[in-house]
Short mmCIF file of C-alpha atoms in Angstrom, two decimals:
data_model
loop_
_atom_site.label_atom_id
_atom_site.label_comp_id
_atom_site.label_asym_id
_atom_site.label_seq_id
_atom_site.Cartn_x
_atom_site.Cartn_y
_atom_site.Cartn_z
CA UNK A 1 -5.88 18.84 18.80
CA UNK A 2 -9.71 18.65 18.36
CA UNK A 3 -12.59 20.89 19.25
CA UNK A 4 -15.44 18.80 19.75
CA UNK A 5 -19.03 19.40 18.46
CA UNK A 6 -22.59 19.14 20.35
CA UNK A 7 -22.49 15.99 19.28
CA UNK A 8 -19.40 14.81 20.63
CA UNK A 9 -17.45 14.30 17.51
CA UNK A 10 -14.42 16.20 16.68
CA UNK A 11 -13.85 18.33 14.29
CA UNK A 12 -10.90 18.52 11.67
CA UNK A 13 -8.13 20.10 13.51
CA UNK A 14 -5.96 23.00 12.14
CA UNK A 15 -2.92 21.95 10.32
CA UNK A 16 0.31 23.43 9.39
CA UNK A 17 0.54 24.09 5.79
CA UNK A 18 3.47 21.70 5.14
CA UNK A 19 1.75 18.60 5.97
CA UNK A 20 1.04 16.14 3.84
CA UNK A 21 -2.52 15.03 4.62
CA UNK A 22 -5.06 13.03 2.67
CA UNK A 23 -8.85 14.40 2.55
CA UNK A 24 -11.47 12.13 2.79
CA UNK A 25 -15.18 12.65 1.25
CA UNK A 26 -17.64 9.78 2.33
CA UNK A 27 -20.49 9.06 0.50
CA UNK A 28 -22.84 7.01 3.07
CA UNK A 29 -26.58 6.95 3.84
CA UNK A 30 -25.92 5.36 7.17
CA UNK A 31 -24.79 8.89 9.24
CA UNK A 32 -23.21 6.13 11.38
CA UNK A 33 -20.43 5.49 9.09
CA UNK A 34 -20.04 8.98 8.46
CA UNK A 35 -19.33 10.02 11.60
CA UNK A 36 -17.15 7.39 12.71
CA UNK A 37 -14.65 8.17 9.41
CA UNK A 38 -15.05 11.84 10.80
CA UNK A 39 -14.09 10.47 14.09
CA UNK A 40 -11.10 8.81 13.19
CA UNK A 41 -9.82 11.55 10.95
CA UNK A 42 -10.26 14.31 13.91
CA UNK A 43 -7.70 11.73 15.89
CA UNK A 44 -5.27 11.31 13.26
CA UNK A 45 -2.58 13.52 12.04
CA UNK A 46 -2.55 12.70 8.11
CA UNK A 47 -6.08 12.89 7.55
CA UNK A 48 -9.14 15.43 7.14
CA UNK A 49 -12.90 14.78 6.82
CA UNK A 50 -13.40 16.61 4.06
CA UNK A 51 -17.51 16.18 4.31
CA UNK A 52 -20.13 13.77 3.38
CA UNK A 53 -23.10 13.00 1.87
CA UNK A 54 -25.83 10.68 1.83
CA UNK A 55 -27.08 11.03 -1.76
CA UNK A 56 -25.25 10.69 -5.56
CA UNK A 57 -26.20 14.50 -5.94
CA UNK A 58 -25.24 15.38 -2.90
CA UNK A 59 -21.92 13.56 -3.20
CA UNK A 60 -21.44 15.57 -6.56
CA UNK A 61 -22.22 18.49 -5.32
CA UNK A 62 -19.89 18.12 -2.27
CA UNK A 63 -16.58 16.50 -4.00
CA UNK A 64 -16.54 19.68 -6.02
CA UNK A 65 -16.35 22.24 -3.16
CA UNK A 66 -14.24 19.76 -1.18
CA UNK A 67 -12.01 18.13 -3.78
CA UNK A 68 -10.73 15.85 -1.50
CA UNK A 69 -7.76 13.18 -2.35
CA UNK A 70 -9.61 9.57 -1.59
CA UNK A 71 -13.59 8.94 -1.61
CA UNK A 72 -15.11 6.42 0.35
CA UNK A 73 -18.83 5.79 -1.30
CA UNK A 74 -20.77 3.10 -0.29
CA UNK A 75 -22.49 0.86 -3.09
CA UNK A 76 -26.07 1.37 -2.18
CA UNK A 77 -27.19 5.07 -1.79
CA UNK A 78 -30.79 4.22 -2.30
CA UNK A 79 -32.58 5.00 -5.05
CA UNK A 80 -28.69 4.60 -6.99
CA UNK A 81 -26.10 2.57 -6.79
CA UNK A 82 -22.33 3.92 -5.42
CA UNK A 83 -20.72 2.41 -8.56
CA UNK A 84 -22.23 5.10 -10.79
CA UNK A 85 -20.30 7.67 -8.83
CA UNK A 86 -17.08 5.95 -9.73
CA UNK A 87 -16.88 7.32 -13.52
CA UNK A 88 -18.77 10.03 -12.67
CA UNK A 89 -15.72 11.30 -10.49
CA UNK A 90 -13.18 10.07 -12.89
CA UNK A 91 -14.59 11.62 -15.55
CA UNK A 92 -14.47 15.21 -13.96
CA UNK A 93 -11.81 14.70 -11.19
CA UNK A 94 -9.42 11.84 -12.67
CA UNK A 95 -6.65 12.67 -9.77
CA UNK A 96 -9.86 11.49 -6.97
CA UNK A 97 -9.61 7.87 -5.94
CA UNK A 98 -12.51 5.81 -5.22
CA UNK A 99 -12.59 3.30 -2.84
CA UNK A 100 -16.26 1.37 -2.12
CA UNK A 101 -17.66 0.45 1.00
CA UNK A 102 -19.85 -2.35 1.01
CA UNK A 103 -21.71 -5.27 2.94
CA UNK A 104 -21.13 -7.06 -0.32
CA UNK A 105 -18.52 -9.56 0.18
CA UNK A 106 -19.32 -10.88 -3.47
CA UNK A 107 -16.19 -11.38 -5.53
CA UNK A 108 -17.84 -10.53 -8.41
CA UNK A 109 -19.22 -7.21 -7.35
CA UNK A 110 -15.48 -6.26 -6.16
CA UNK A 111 -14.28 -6.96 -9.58
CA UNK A 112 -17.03 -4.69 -11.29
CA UNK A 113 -16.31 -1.94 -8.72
CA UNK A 114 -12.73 -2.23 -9.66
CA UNK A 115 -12.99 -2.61 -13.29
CA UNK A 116 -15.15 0.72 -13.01
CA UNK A 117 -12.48 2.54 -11.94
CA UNK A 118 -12.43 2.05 -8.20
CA UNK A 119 -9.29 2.12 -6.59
CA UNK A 120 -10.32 -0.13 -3.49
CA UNK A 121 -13.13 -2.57 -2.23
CA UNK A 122 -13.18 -2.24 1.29
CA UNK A 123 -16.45 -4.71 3.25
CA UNK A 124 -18.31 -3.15 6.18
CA UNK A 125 -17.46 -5.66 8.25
CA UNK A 126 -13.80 -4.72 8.95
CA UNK A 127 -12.92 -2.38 11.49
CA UNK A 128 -13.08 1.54 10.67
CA UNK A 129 -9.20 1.43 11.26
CA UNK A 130 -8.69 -0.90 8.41
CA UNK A 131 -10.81 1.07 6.27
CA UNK A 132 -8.90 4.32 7.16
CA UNK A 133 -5.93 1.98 6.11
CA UNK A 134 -6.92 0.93 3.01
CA UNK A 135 -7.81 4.64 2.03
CA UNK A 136 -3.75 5.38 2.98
CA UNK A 137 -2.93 2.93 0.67
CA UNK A 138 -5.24 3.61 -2.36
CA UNK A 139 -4.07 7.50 -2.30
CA UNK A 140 -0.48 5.91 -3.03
CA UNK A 141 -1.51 4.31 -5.75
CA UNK A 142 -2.16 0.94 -4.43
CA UNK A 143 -5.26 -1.11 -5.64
CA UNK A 144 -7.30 -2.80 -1.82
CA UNK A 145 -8.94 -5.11 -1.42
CA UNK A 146 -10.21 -5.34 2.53
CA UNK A 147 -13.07 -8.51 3.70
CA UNK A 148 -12.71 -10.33 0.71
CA UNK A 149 -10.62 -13.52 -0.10
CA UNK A 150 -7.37 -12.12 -2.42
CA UNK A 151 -6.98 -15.44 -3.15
CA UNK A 152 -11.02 -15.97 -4.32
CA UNK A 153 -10.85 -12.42 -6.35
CA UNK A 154 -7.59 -13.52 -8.07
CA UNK A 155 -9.35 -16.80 -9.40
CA UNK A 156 -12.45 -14.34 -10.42
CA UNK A 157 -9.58 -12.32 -12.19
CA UNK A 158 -7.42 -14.91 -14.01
CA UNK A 159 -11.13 -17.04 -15.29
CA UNK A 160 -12.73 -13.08 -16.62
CA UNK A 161 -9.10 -12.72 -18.23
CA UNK A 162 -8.96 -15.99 -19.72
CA UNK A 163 -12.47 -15.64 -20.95
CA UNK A 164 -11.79 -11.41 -22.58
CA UNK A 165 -8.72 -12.86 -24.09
CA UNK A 166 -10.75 -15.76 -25.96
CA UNK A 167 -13.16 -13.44 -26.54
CA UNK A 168 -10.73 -11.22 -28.30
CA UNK A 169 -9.51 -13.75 -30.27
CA UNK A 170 -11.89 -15.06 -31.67
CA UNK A 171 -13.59 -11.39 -32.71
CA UNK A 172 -9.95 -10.90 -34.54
CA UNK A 173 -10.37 -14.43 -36.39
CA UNK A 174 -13.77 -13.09 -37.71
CA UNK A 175 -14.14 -11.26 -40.48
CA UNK A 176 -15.62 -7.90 -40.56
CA UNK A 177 -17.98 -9.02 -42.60
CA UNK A 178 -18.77 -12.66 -40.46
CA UNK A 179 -19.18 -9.92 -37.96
CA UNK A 180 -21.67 -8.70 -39.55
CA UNK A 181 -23.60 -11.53 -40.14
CA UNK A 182 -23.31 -13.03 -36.50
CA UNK A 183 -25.29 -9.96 -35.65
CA UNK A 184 -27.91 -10.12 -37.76
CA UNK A 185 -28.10 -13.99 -37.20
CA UNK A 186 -28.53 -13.25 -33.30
CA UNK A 187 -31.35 -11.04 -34.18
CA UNK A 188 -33.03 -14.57 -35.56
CA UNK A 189 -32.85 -13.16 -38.96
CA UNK A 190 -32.91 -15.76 -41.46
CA UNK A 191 -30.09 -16.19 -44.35
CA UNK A 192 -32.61 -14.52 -47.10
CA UNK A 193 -32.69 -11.24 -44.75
CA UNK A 194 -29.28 -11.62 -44.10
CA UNK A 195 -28.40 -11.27 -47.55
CA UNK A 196 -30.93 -9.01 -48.75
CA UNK A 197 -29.35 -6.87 -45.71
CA UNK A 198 -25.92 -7.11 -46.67
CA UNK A 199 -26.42 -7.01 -50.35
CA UNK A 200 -24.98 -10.71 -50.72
CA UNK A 201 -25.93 -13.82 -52.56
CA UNK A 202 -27.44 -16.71 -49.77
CA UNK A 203 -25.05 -18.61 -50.68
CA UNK A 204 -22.36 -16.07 -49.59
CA UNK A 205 -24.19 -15.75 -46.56
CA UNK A 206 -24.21 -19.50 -46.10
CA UNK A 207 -20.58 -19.93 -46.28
CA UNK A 208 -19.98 -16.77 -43.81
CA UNK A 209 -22.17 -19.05 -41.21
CA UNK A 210 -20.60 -22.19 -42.04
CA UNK A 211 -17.41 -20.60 -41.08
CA UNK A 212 -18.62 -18.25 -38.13
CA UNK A 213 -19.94 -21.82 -36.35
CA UNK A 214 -16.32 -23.34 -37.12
CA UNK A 215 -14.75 -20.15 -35.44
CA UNK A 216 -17.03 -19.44 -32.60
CA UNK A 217 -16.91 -23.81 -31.69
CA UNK A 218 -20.94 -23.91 -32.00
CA UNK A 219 -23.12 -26.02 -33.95
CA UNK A 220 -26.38 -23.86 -34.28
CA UNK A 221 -27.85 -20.26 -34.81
CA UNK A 222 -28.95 -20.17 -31.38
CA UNK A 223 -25.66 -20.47 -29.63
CA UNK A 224 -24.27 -18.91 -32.11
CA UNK A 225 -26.40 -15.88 -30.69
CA UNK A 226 -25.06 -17.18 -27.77
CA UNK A 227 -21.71 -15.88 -28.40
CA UNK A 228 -22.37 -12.75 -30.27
CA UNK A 229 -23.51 -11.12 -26.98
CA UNK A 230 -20.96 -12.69 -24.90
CA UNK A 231 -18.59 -10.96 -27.71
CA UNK A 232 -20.67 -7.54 -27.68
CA UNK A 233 -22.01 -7.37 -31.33
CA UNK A 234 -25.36 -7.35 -30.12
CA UNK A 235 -27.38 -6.17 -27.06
CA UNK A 236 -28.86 -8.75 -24.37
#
C-alpha cells in the first residue's frame, strides 16, 4: 500500500483512477504536523498528501502545482498570519476549502477565520484523526468546528448577528446625507466645518446632528464617533 521513505513516513500510494479521493495541502511551520497529516493520508484510502509548506509563499506557490481539494493552514506561519491565506486561495482557487489549524481555542478568532472564508476551525489539541475528519467533512460542504465549544461559538454568532443587524438598521434610518455628517463629526470637526464642507447652512447641520444622536441612541459627539466606526463610515 505504502512505500516508505528514509524517514519512515509513507508515501502517497498509487491509486486507481476511479477513486474518489480528497488531496490535502498543509500549510504548517511545525514539520511535525506535516508529517503526521502525511502519515495518516499514506494509511488511508480516500486521501493524498498533496505537499506542504511552511511559509504563505511557499503555500502559494505549492497549492498551484498541487491544487489539492481541502487545505489545512495553520494560523501562525511566522512572520504572517494563516488567515491571510484564506482569501488569498478563494480569490484564485474558489473550489479549495480552507480549514485552520490552531492552538487558539478563542471563539472569537474561530468566527473571524470563518467569516474569512474558512470552511473549518479545527484546535491542535484534538487528535490528528479528528482533524483528518473534519477535513472529510469540510470537502462535502460542511462548515467544522473541532476543540471549541459549538455551543460558546453559537452565542459569539447570534450576539455579532444581533449587533450587524442593528447596525444595518440604523445605517438605513440615516440619511445619506446624516451619513455624511456623522463622518465628518467623528473626525472632531466642528458644525462650522461641517457645513462649510457640505455646502450647508449650521443650522442645517445642527438639525442633521440633532437627529443623528436621536437615531444612533447617543447623547454627545464623542459617542456619536463612537458609533460611526462601529458602523464603518470612518476608520479606527
Amino acid at each position: 500500500r505504502t512505500h516508505p521513505t528514509s524517514a519512515g513516513l509513507p508515501l502517497p500510494r498509487s491509486l486507481p483512477a476511479d477513486e474518489i479521493v480528497l488531496k490535502i495541502f498543509v500549510v504548517d511551520d511545525h514539520a511535525v504536523i506535516r508529517d503526521g497529516i502525511r502519515l495518516i493520508c499514506g494509511n488511508a484510502d480516500d486521501l493524498i498528501f498533496a505537499g506542504g509548506a511552511s511559509t504563505l509563499d511557499e503555500a502559494i506557490a505549492g497549492i498551484e502545482r498541487a491544487r489539492p481539494d481541502v487545505v489545512l493552514v495553520d494560523l501562525n506561519v511566522p512572520p504572517e498570519s494563516g488567515l491571510d491565506l484564506i482569501p488569498a486561495v478563494a480569490g484564485r482557487w474558489p473550489e479549495i476549502k480552507m480549514v485552520v489549524l490552531s492552538v487558539d481555542k478563542d471563539e472569537g478568532m474561530a468566527l473571524e477565520a470563518l467569516n474569512a472564508g474558512a470552511a473549518g476551525y479545527v484546535t491542535k489539541d484534538v487528535s490528528l484523526l479528528d482533524v483528518v475528519g473534519a477535513v472529510r467533512r469540510a470537502a462535502k460542504g460542511e462548515t467544522v468546528v473541532e476543540g471549541i465549544s459549538t455551543g460558546h461559538l453559537l452565542n459569539r454568532f447570534v450576539s455579532f448577528a444581533a449587533e450587524a443587524a442593528r447596525s444595518a438598521r440604523i445605517l438605513v434610518e440615516l440619511s445619506p446625507r446624516e451619513r455624511e455628517v456623522l463622518a465628518l463629526v467623528a473626525q472632531s470637526l466642528p458644525n462650522q466645518q461641517i457645513a462649510t464642507a457640505l455646502g450647508i447652512s449650521d443650522r442645517t447641520v445642527a438639525s442633521h446632528v440633532s437627529s443623528i444622536y436621536r437615531k444612533l441612541g447617543v447623547s454627545n459627539r464623542v459617542d456619536a464617533a463612537r458609533q460611526a466606526m462601529r458602523l464603518g463610515l470612518v476608520e479606527h
